[in-house]
């Protein structure tokens, strides 16, 4: 079936000092969150299991930001400041890749709206995606 076909993709920050590759289906569902960190960044979440992700660049080019429960780790390029991926607290075995940082990205099959402003109340919903 066409939806199960996978491909390798390249993504990264603006200055290309944080680069990574990942394997994903060629048609994907994205999550659009309205929380205080995702909304201003217009971050579109593409959830990728850790085993399908490979950091290509040097880890020293990345800075980490945590807040609240400190379960999520937001990774930023220390040179240009772009957050192209992070470790979400909702999916501890996966990274969330900013779809907008992917070169020649997969096709979008669906964008799921998530009320991250009320994260705790909607946690079960987001874990099911």
Short mmCIF file of C-alpha atoms in Angstrom, two decimals:
data_model
loop_
_atom_site.label_atom_id
_atom_site.label_comp_id
_atom_site.label_asym_id
_atom_site.label_seq_id
_atom_site.Cartn_x
_atom_site.Cartn_y
_atom_site.Cartn_z
CA UNK A 1 0.00 0.00 0.00
CA UNK A 2 1.27 3.51 -0.85
CA UNK A 3 0.85 4.91 2.71
CA UNK A 4 3.38 2.43 4.11
CA UNK A 5 6.20 3.41 1.74
CA UNK A 6 9.07 4.98 3.66
CA UNK A 7 11.81 7.34 2.59
CA UNK A 8 14.84 9.05 4.13
CA UNK A 9 14.59 12.83 4.63
CA UNK A 10 17.08 15.57 5.53
CA UNK A 11 16.26 18.47 7.84
CA UNK A 12 17.93 21.12 9.95
CA UNK A 13 18.23 24.68 11.07
CA UNK A 14 18.63 27.87 9.04
CA UNK A 15 22.46 27.95 9.05
CA UNK A 16 22.75 24.16 8.52
CA UNK A 17 24.97 23.70 11.61
CA UNK A 18 22.28 21.41 13.03
CA UNK A 19 21.45 18.72 10.48
CA UNK A 20 19.71 15.39 10.86
CA UNK A 21 18.11 12.71 8.77
CA UNK A 22 15.11 10.55 9.48
CA UNK A 23 12.99 7.86 7.91
CA UNK A 24 9.29 8.49 7.51
CA UNK A 25 6.28 7.48 5.49
CA UNK A 26 5.84 9.54 2.32
CA UNK A 27 2.38 10.66 3.54
CA UNK A 28 2.23 11.92 7.11
CA UNK A 29 -0.09 13.28 9.78
CA UNK A 30 1.09 16.45 11.50
CA UNK A 31 0.11 17.98 14.81
CA UNK A 32 -0.59 21.71 15.12
CA UNK A 33 -0.42 22.78 18.76
CA UNK A 34 -1.62 26.04 20.30
CA UNK A 35 0.62 26.05 23.41
CA UNK A 36 2.73 29.06 24.37
CA UNK A 37 5.88 27.68 22.74
CA UNK A 38 4.48 26.03 19.57
CA UNK A 39 2.00 28.72 18.51
CA UNK A 40 4.45 31.64 18.12
CA UNK A 41 6.91 29.36 16.28
CA UNK A 42 4.16 27.97 14.01
CA UNK A 43 5.67 24.59 14.75
CA UNK A 44 4.14 21.66 12.87
CA UNK A 45 4.96 18.40 14.68
CA UNK A 46 6.06 15.34 12.75
CA UNK A 47 6.53 12.55 15.31
CA UNK A 48 9.45 10.24 14.47
CA UNK A 49 10.61 7.30 16.64
CA UNK A 50 14.14 7.69 18.02
CA UNK A 51 15.34 4.68 16.02
CA UNK A 52 14.33 6.41 12.75
CA UNK A 53 16.29 9.60 13.56
CA UNK A 54 20.02 10.30 13.14
CA UNK A 55 21.78 13.52 14.13
CA UNK A 56 24.40 14.30 11.48
CA UNK A 57 25.91 17.47 12.93
CA UNK A 58 27.96 17.92 16.09
CA UNK A 59 25.93 17.87 19.33
CA UNK A 60 28.01 20.86 20.47
CA UNK A 61 26.03 23.02 18.01
CA UNK A 62 22.83 22.45 20.02
CA UNK A 63 21.52 24.25 23.09
CA UNK A 64 18.70 22.90 25.25
CA UNK A 65 15.78 24.74 26.83
CA UNK A 66 13.42 23.24 29.41
CA UNK A 67 10.56 24.71 31.40
CA UNK A 68 7.60 23.62 33.52
CA UNK A 69 7.85 19.87 34.20
CA UNK A 70 11.24 19.73 32.43
CA UNK A 71 10.17 16.50 30.69
CA UNK A 72 10.41 18.07 27.24
CA UNK A 73 13.80 19.08 25.86
CA UNK A 74 13.71 21.85 23.27
CA UNK A 75 16.82 21.83 21.08
CA UNK A 76 18.02 25.02 19.37
CA UNK A 77 20.96 25.74 17.09
CA UNK A 78 23.42 27.80 19.14
CA UNK A 79 24.30 29.83 16.02
CA UNK A 80 20.99 30.74 14.36
CA UNK A 81 18.52 29.91 17.16
CA UNK A 82 16.21 27.69 15.10
CA UNK A 83 14.39 24.79 16.77
CA UNK A 84 14.16 22.10 14.11
CA UNK A 85 13.42 19.18 16.46
CA UNK A 86 12.88 18.42 20.12
CA UNK A 87 12.06 15.71 22.64
CA UNK A 88 8.37 16.11 23.53
CA UNK A 89 7.06 15.03 26.91
CA UNK A 90 4.06 13.42 25.23
CA UNK A 91 6.15 10.99 23.14
CA UNK A 92 9.19 9.98 25.19
CA UNK A 93 10.30 7.38 22.60
CA UNK A 94 10.18 9.80 19.68
CA UNK A 95 11.35 13.20 18.51
CA UNK A 96 9.07 15.90 17.19
CA UNK A 97 10.50 17.32 13.99
CA UNK A 98 9.37 20.71 12.76
CA UNK A 99 7.87 19.85 9.38
CA UNK A 100 8.91 23.30 8.15
CA UNK A 101 12.59 22.40 8.62
CA UNK A 102 12.50 19.39 6.25
CA UNK A 103 13.99 19.58 2.76
CA UNK A 104 11.57 18.14 0.20
CA UNK A 105 9.21 17.01 2.97
CA UNK A 106 6.72 14.17 2.89
CA UNK A 107 3.20 14.90 1.70
CA UNK A 108 0.69 15.93 4.36
CA UNK A 109 -2.30 13.60 4.69
CA UNK A 110 -3.80 15.38 7.71
CA UNK A 111 -3.12 18.21 10.17
CA UNK A 112 -4.49 17.41 13.62
CA UNK A 113 -5.23 20.36 15.89
CA UNK A 114 -4.11 19.83 19.49
CA UNK A 115 -5.13 22.01 22.43
CA UNK A 116 -1.70 22.19 24.04
CA UNK A 117 -2.79 25.19 26.07
CA UNK A 118 -4.64 22.58 28.16
CA UNK A 119 -1.93 19.93 27.85
CA UNK A 120 -2.63 17.85 30.95
CA UNK A 121 -6.33 17.57 30.12
CA UNK A 122 -5.53 16.46 26.54
CA UNK A 123 -2.48 14.25 27.20
CA UNK A 124 -4.25 10.96 26.39
CA UNK A 125 -5.41 12.39 23.05
CA UNK A 126 -1.91 13.50 21.98
CA UNK A 127 -0.31 10.20 23.02
CA UNK A 128 -2.70 8.36 20.69
CA UNK A 129 -1.38 10.21 17.64
#
